[in-house]
C-alpha cells in the first residue's frame, strides 16, 4: 500500500509554492509553508485570506470550510519546523540547481527517514537533484502548472533512482488534492505537457514566419478548429514574451547558435518595442492593464 501523505511541507512561497500549499490545505492535508526571504510569509498570509474570502463570496466554499482550510494552512519561518514531521516536502524555490541541491541536503538532515522529497522544477529532472540526497529513492518531481490552485493536472516525473513507493504515494496524493496525475515514466527535457506545447508553438512560429497564415488566424485555427481554450500566440502573451525570448535565446546560444533554434524575428521585434504580452498591456494582442 502507498505511503499516505497526511502532512505536507512546501518550501518557497512565491508564485507556485503558495498556490501548491493552499491547494493541499484545501484538499484536507495539514500544510506547512516556509520561505527564506523575510516578508514573503506575511504576503502569503494576506493573499490566502483574500483568496478564501473570495471563494466564500462567490459561493464556491462555505465559511466553515474556509475556516478549516485556514487552520490547516501553517506559515512557519524556519525550514526545520516546516519539514520535521512532514510525509512529503515539495520544493518550489528559484530555478537554480545549486540552490535546490543545497536545500535538499538540508531538508534530509531534519526530516523523517520516510519523508518523500519532490521538486516542482519545470526543467531539472529528479536524477540531477537526487545526487544531493543520501536516500535518492525518495525523490521525484511533482510538477504543477500555473495557476496551481486551478490547473487540474500534475506531472509525476520518475527518475531512474525514484522508488516505486515514492511514485505510488505521489500518484495517490495527486488524487487526494483533486489533481489528475500524469506519470512521466522516464526523464525527458520538458517532461510531457511542455513538450506538446513546445511542438505546437514551434509549428505556429514556422507558419507565421514563412507567411502561411497570420498569428490571428493561427490562434483562431487552434481555438475553433481544435477546441483549445487559447491559441499559441495568446498563450505566449500570457507567459510573457520577454521571458520566452530569454529562454529561446539561452537555448540558441547553448546549441552553439544552430540556425533552426534562432529565436523568431517577430518575437525579438515585439520585445524590442516593449510589447511583452499581457503584463505590459500589449503583445501580439492589446490588453487592458
Ligand atoms: N512560475 C511558473 O509558471 C512555474 C510553473 C511550473 C513550475 N515552476 C517551477 O516552480 C519553481 C518556483 O517558481 P516560482 O515561479 O514560484 O518562483 P518565485 O520566484 O515566484 O518564488 C520562489 C520563492 O522561493 C523563495 N526562496 C528562494 N530560495 C529559497 C530557499 N533556499 N529556501 C526557501 N525559500 C527560498 C523566494 O523567496 C521566493 O518566494 C521553479 O522551480 C519553477 O521551475 C514554475
Short mmCIF file of C-alpha atoms and ligand atoms in Angstrom, two decimals:
data_model
loop_
_atom_site.label_atom_id
_atom_site.label_comp_id
_atom_site.label_asym_id
_atom_site.label_seq_id
_atom_site.Cartn_x
_atom_site.Cartn_y
_atom_site.Cartn_z
CA UNK A 1 0.00 0.00 0.00
CA UNK A 2 1.25 3.50 -0.84
CA UNK A 3 2.60 5.70 1.96
CA UNK A 4 -0.25 8.02 2.97
CA UNK A 5 0.53 11.73 2.83
CA UNK A 6 -1.10 13.44 5.81
CA UNK A 7 1.32 16.33 6.33
CA UNK A 8 2.96 18.36 3.60
CA UNK A 9 5.70 20.97 3.75
CA UNK A 10 6.16 23.41 0.88
CA UNK A 11 9.45 25.31 0.64
CA UNK A 12 9.25 28.59 -1.31
CA UNK A 13 6.19 30.85 -1.05
CA UNK A 14 6.39 32.55 -4.48
CA UNK A 15 4.03 32.28 -7.45
CA UNK A 16 3.87 28.49 -7.36
CA UNK A 17 4.67 27.49 -3.78
CA UNK A 18 1.85 29.47 -2.14
CA UNK A 19 -0.73 28.01 -4.53
CA UNK A 20 0.64 24.48 -4.19
CA UNK A 21 0.44 24.82 -0.40
CA UNK A 22 -3.06 26.29 -0.30
CA UNK A 23 -4.27 23.63 -2.74
CA UNK A 24 -3.00 20.91 -0.37
CA UNK A 25 -4.73 22.56 2.60
CA UNK A 26 -7.97 22.80 0.61
CA UNK A 27 -7.51 19.08 -0.18
CA UNK A 28 -7.65 18.31 3.55
CA UNK A 29 -3.92 17.94 4.18
CA UNK A 30 -2.09 19.64 7.09
CA UNK A 31 0.24 22.02 5.27
CA UNK A 32 3.35 23.92 6.37
CA UNK A 33 4.76 26.62 4.10
CA UNK A 34 8.15 28.23 4.62
CA UNK A 35 10.28 30.76 2.71
CA UNK A 36 13.80 32.01 3.40
CA UNK A 37 13.09 35.62 2.39
CA UNK A 38 11.70 37.95 5.07
CA UNK A 39 8.29 39.32 4.32
CA UNK A 40 7.15 36.59 1.91
CA UNK A 41 5.09 34.75 4.54
CA UNK A 42 3.25 37.96 5.53
CA UNK A 43 2.34 38.47 1.87
CA UNK A 44 1.17 34.86 1.64
CA UNK A 45 -0.99 35.31 4.76
CA UNK A 46 -2.77 38.32 3.20
CA UNK A 47 -3.07 36.58 -0.19
CA UNK A 48 -4.54 33.35 1.22
CA UNK A 49 -7.06 35.27 3.32
CA UNK A 50 -8.18 37.25 0.28
CA UNK A 51 -8.39 34.10 -1.84
CA UNK A 52 -10.51 32.18 0.69
CA UNK A 53 -12.78 35.19 1.33
CA UNK A 54 -13.24 35.46 -2.44
CA UNK A 55 -14.26 31.79 -2.68
CA UNK A 56 -16.80 32.29 0.09
CA UNK A 57 -18.15 35.47 -1.52
CA UNK A 58 -18.59 33.65 -4.85
CA UNK A 59 -20.39 30.77 -3.13
CA UNK A 60 -17.66 28.26 -4.09
CA UNK A 61 -16.89 27.40 -0.44
CA UNK A 62 -18.82 27.88 2.78
CA UNK A 63 -17.30 29.92 5.59
CA UNK A 64 -16.86 26.90 7.89
CA UNK A 65 -14.85 25.11 5.19
CA UNK A 66 -12.72 28.24 4.60
CA UNK A 67 -12.07 28.48 8.34
CA UNK A 68 -11.00 24.81 8.42
CA UNK A 69 -8.61 25.39 5.48
CA UNK A 70 -7.04 28.37 7.30
CA UNK A 71 -6.47 26.17 10.34
CA UNK A 72 -4.68 23.56 8.21
CA UNK A 73 -2.52 26.18 6.43
CA UNK A 74 0.50 26.94 8.62
CA UNK A 75 3.09 29.59 7.75
CA UNK A 76 6.39 28.87 9.50
CA UNK A 77 9.62 30.87 9.17
CA UNK A 78 12.05 28.03 9.93
CA UNK A 79 12.74 25.21 7.47
CA UNK A 80 13.17 22.71 10.30
CA UNK A 81 9.73 23.49 11.76
CA UNK A 82 8.11 23.05 8.35
CA UNK A 83 9.70 19.76 7.31
CA UNK A 84 10.48 17.90 10.59
CA UNK A 85 7.21 16.00 10.69
CA UNK A 86 6.19 16.10 7.01
CA UNK A 87 5.33 12.99 4.96
CA UNK A 88 6.02 14.96 1.79
CA UNK A 89 8.20 18.01 1.14
CA UNK A 90 7.53 19.98 -2.06
CA UNK A 91 10.31 22.33 -3.14
CA UNK A 92 9.25 25.44 -5.10
CA UNK A 93 12.22 27.80 -4.78
CA UNK A 94 14.06 29.65 -7.56
CA UNK A 95 15.12 27.71 -10.66
CA UNK A 96 18.76 27.30 -9.63
CA UNK A 97 20.22 23.81 -9.42
CA UNK A 98 22.88 24.54 -6.79
CA UNK A 99 20.36 26.30 -4.54
CA UNK A 100 17.96 23.37 -4.88
CA UNK A 101 20.67 20.78 -4.14
CA UNK A 102 21.82 22.67 -1.06
CA UNK A 103 18.23 22.87 0.15
CA UNK A 104 17.59 19.13 -0.40
CA UNK A 105 20.68 18.21 1.63
CA UNK A 106 19.46 20.49 4.45
CA UNK A 107 15.94 19.06 4.32
CA UNK A 108 17.24 15.50 4.58
CA UNK A 109 19.18 16.39 7.73
CA UNK A 110 15.98 17.35 9.58
CA UNK A 111 13.11 15.35 8.02
CA UNK A 112 11.89 11.83 8.83
CA UNK A 113 13.54 8.79 7.25
CA UNK A 114 10.32 8.04 5.37
CA UNK A 115 9.71 11.59 4.03
CA UNK A 116 9.26 11.89 0.27
CA UNK A 117 11.03 14.92 -1.21
CA UNK A 118 9.95 16.37 -4.56
CA UNK A 119 10.73 19.35 -6.73
CA UNK A 120 8.25 21.43 -8.71
CA UNK A 121 11.01 22.29 -11.19
CA UNK A 122 9.95 22.58 -14.84
CA UNK A 123 13.44 21.92 -16.14
CA UNK A 124 15.64 19.94 -13.74
CA UNK A 125 14.83 16.21 -13.77
CA UNK A 126 14.84 14.36 -10.44
CA UNK A 127 18.12 12.47 -11.01
CA UNK A 128 20.05 15.78 -11.25
CA UNK A 129 18.77 16.86 -7.83
CA UNK A 130 18.69 13.46 -6.10
CA UNK A 131 22.51 13.35 -6.05
CA UNK A 132 22.27 15.73 -3.08
CA UNK A 133 20.38 13.12 -1.04
CA UNK A 134 21.56 10.14 0.98
CA UNK A 135 18.29 8.37 0.09
CA UNK A 136 17.76 9.29 -3.59
CA UNK A 137 14.90 6.79 -3.95
CA UNK A 138 12.70 9.22 -2.01
CA UNK A 139 12.95 11.86 -4.77
CA UNK A 140 10.84 12.58 -7.88
CA UNK A 141 9.37 15.71 -9.42
CA UNK A 142 5.80 16.76 -8.75
CA UNK A 143 5.29 19.33 -11.49
CA UNK A 144 2.32 21.67 -11.14
CA UNK A 145 1.01 24.11 -13.74
CA UNK A 146 0.37 27.80 -13.23
CA UNK A 147 -2.13 28.72 -11.71
CA UNK A 148 -1.57 25.67 -9.50
CA UNK A 149 -4.74 26.25 -7.48
CA UNK A 150 -6.86 25.76 -10.57
CA UNK A 151 -4.98 23.68 -13.14
CA UNK A 152 -6.25 20.11 -12.86
CA UNK A 153 -3.07 18.25 -13.82
CA UNK A 154 0.23 17.42 -12.11
CA UNK A 155 3.12 15.55 -13.72
CA UNK A 156 4.76 12.90 -11.54
CA UNK A 157 8.24 12.68 -13.05
CA UNK A 158 10.03 9.41 -12.33
CA UNK A 159 13.83 9.48 -12.14
CA UNK A 160 15.95 6.36 -12.60
CA UNK A 161 16.59 6.47 -8.84
CA UNK A 162 12.94 7.05 -7.75
CA UNK A 163 11.48 4.23 -5.63
CA UNK A 164 8.15 2.61 -6.53
CA UNK A 165 6.75 3.52 -3.10
CA UNK A 166 7.62 7.17 -3.77
CA UNK A 167 5.79 7.21 -7.09
CA UNK A 168 2.75 5.30 -5.79
CA UNK A 169 2.45 7.75 -2.88
CA UNK A 170 2.65 10.77 -5.21
CA UNK A 171 0.01 9.40 -7.57
CA UNK A 172 -2.30 8.77 -4.59
CA UNK A 173 -1.54 12.24 -3.20
CA UNK A 174 -2.45 13.88 -6.53
CA UNK A 175 -5.88 12.23 -6.36
CA UNK A 176 -6.35 13.38 -2.77
CA UNK A 177 -5.78 17.04 -3.68
CA UNK A 178 -8.09 16.85 -6.69
CA UNK A 179 -5.48 16.66 -9.44
CA UNK A 180 -5.10 14.20 -12.29
CA UNK A 181 -1.61 12.69 -12.21
CA UNK A 182 0.29 12.21 -15.47
CA UNK A 183 3.20 9.86 -14.80
CA UNK A 184 6.28 10.69 -16.86
CA UNK A 185 7.87 7.25 -16.71
CA UNK A 186 11.33 8.26 -17.93
CA UNK A 187 13.13 11.57 -17.65
CA UNK A 188 12.97 13.78 -20.74
CA UNK A 189 13.60 17.52 -21.17
CA UNK A 190 10.34 19.49 -20.76
CA UNK A 191 8.53 16.39 -19.43
CA UNK A 192 5.28 15.75 -21.38
CA UNK A 193 2.92 18.75 -21.32
CA UNK A 194 5.52 21.42 -22.05
CA UNK A 195 6.90 19.29 -24.90
CA UNK A 196 3.46 19.15 -26.50
CA UNK A 197 3.06 22.91 -26.00
CA UNK A 198 6.55 23.47 -27.45
CA UNK A 199 5.76 21.38 -30.55
CA UNK A 200 2.56 23.34 -31.20
CA UNK A 201 4.31 26.65 -30.61
CA UNK A 202 7.24 25.78 -32.90
CA UNK A 203 4.84 24.87 -35.71
CA UNK A 204 2.85 28.07 -35.16
CA UNK A 205 6.05 30.15 -35.42
CA UNK A 206 7.08 28.30 -38.61
CA UNK A 207 3.72 29.08 -40.23
CA UNK A 208 3.83 32.77 -39.29
CA UNK A 209 7.49 33.37 -40.11
CA UNK A 210 7.07 31.81 -43.54
CA UNK A 211 3.91 33.72 -44.39
CA UNK A 212 1.49 30.76 -44.47
CA UNK A 213 -1.02 32.42 -42.13
CA UNK A 214 -1.31 35.34 -39.72
CA UNK A 215 -0.95 34.78 -35.99
CA UNK A 216 -4.59 35.80 -35.54
CA UNK A 217 -5.72 33.10 -37.98
CA UNK A 218 -3.46 30.50 -36.40
CA UNK A 219 -4.95 31.28 -32.97
CA UNK A 220 -8.45 31.03 -34.49
CA UNK A 221 -7.43 27.67 -36.01
CA UNK A 222 -6.30 26.27 -32.66
CA UNK A 223 -9.26 27.72 -30.76
CA UNK A 224 -12.09 27.00 -33.18
CA UNK A 225 -10.63 24.08 -35.12
CA UNK A 226 -9.05 22.16 -32.24
CA UNK A 227 -11.11 23.47 -29.33
CA UNK A 228 -8.05 24.76 -27.44
CA UNK A 229 -9.08 27.44 -24.91
CA UNK A 230 -6.25 29.70 -26.16
CA UNK A 231 -4.26 29.69 -29.39
CA UNK A 232 -0.44 29.52 -29.28
CA UNK A 233 0.13 33.27 -29.64
CA UNK A 234 -2.41 34.20 -26.97
CA UNK A 235 -0.66 31.64 -24.73
CA UNK A 236 2.72 33.27 -25.42
CA UNK A 237 1.25 36.67 -24.47
CA UNK A 238 0.10 35.15 -21.18
CA UNK A 239 3.50 33.59 -20.43
CA UNK A 240 5.37 36.87 -21.19
CA UNK A 241 7.19 37.43 -24.50
CA UNK A 242 10.38 38.71 -22.79
CA UNK A 243 10.64 35.52 -20.73
CA UNK A 244 10.05 33.40 -23.83
CA UNK A 245 12.72 35.36 -25.74
CA UNK A 246 15.20 34.85 -22.85
CA UNK A 247 14.55 31.10 -22.78
CA UNK A 248 14.84 30.75 -26.57
CA UNK A 249 18.00 32.89 -26.72
CA UNK A 250 19.64 30.78 -24.00
CA UNK A 251 18.76 27.56 -25.89
CA UNK A 252 20.05 29.03 -29.15
CA UNK A 253 23.37 30.02 -27.57
CA UNK A 254 23.72 26.70 -25.72
CA UNK A 255 23.31 24.88 -29.05
CA UNK A 256 26.29 26.78 -30.50
CA UNK A 257 23.86 29.04 -32.42
CA UNK A 258 22.12 26.36 -34.51
CA UNK A 259 20.10 28.16 -37.18
CA UNK A 260 16.91 26.15 -36.53
CA UNK A 261 16.95 27.34 -32.91
CA UNK A 262 17.37 31.05 -33.68
CA UNK A 263 14.60 32.97 -31.83
CA UNK A 264 11.85 34.16 -34.22
CA UNK A 265 12.42 37.67 -35.64
CA UNK A 266 8.89 38.80 -34.78
CA UNK A 267 9.39 37.78 -31.14
CA UNK A 268 12.56 39.90 -30.84
CA UNK A 269 10.81 42.83 -32.61
CA UNK A 270 7.85 42.79 -30.22
CA UNK A 271 10.05 42.59 -27.12
CA UNK A 272 12.29 45.36 -28.56
CA UNK A 273 9.21 47.64 -28.64
CA UNK A 274 8.39 46.74 -25.03
CA UNK A 275 5.46 44.58 -26.12
CA UNK A 276 5.97 41.79 -23.58
CA UNK A 277 2.46 40.35 -23.58
CA UNK A 278 -0.45 40.61 -21.22
CA UNK A 279 1.63 42.00 -18.33
CA UNK A 280 2.74 45.05 -20.39
CA UNK A 281 -0.71 45.66 -21.91
CA UNK A 282 0.46 44.75 -25.41
CA UNK A 283 1.97 41.67 -27.04
CA UNK A 284 0.51 40.09 -30.13
CA UNK A 285 -2.75 41.50 -28.82
CA UNK A 286 -3.74 44.60 -26.81
CA UNK A 287 -4.92 44.17 -23.20
CA UNK A 288 -6.48 46.43 -20.59
CA UNK A 289 -3.90 46.79 -17.83
N1 LIG B 1 6.06 30.15 -12.50
C1 LIG B 1 5.59 29.13 -13.22
O1 LIG B 1 4.74 29.30 -14.12
C2 LIG B 1 6.06 27.72 -12.93
C3 LIG B 1 5.31 26.63 -13.42
C4 LIG B 1 5.73 25.32 -13.09
C5 LIG B 1 6.85 25.13 -12.31
N2 LIG B 1 7.57 26.20 -11.86
C6 LIG B 1 8.73 25.94 -11.01
O2 LIG B 1 8.42 26.32 -9.67
C7 LIG B 1 9.60 26.79 -9.01
C8 LIG B 1 9.31 28.15 -8.38
O3 LIG B 1 8.90 29.03 -9.37
P1 LIG B 1 8.10 30.36 -8.99
O4 LIG B 1 7.66 30.95 -10.30
O5 LIG B 1 7.13 30.09 -7.91
O6 LIG B 1 9.30 31.24 -8.37
P2 LIG B 1 9.20 32.58 -7.48
O7 LIG B 1 10.44 33.32 -7.75
O8 LIG B 1 7.88 33.24 -7.64
O9 LIG B 1 9.25 32.02 -5.96
C9 LIG B 1 10.38 31.44 -5.40
C10 LIG B 1 10.29 31.63 -3.88
O10 LIG B 1 11.33 30.85 -3.28
C11 LIG B 1 11.89 31.60 -2.20
N3 LIG B 1 13.23 31.05 -1.97
C12 LIG B 1 14.33 31.21 -2.74
N4 LIG B 1 15.35 30.48 -2.23
C13 LIG B 1 14.87 29.84 -1.13
C14 LIG B 1 15.42 28.92 -0.19
N5 LIG B 1 16.69 28.50 -0.28
N6 LIG B 1 14.63 28.45 0.82
C15 LIG B 1 13.33 28.86 0.91
N7 LIG B 1 12.75 29.72 0.04
C16 LIG B 1 13.51 30.20 -0.97
C17 LIG B 1 11.84 33.04 -2.66
O11 LIG B 1 11.84 33.93 -1.56
C18 LIG B 1 10.52 33.08 -3.42
O12 LIG B 1 9.45 33.47 -2.57
C19 LIG B 1 10.71 26.77 -10.05
O13 LIG B 1 11.46 25.58 -9.88
C20 LIG B 1 9.97 26.72 -11.38
O14 LIG B 1 10.65 25.98 -12.40
C21 LIG B 1 7.20 27.49 -12.13
#
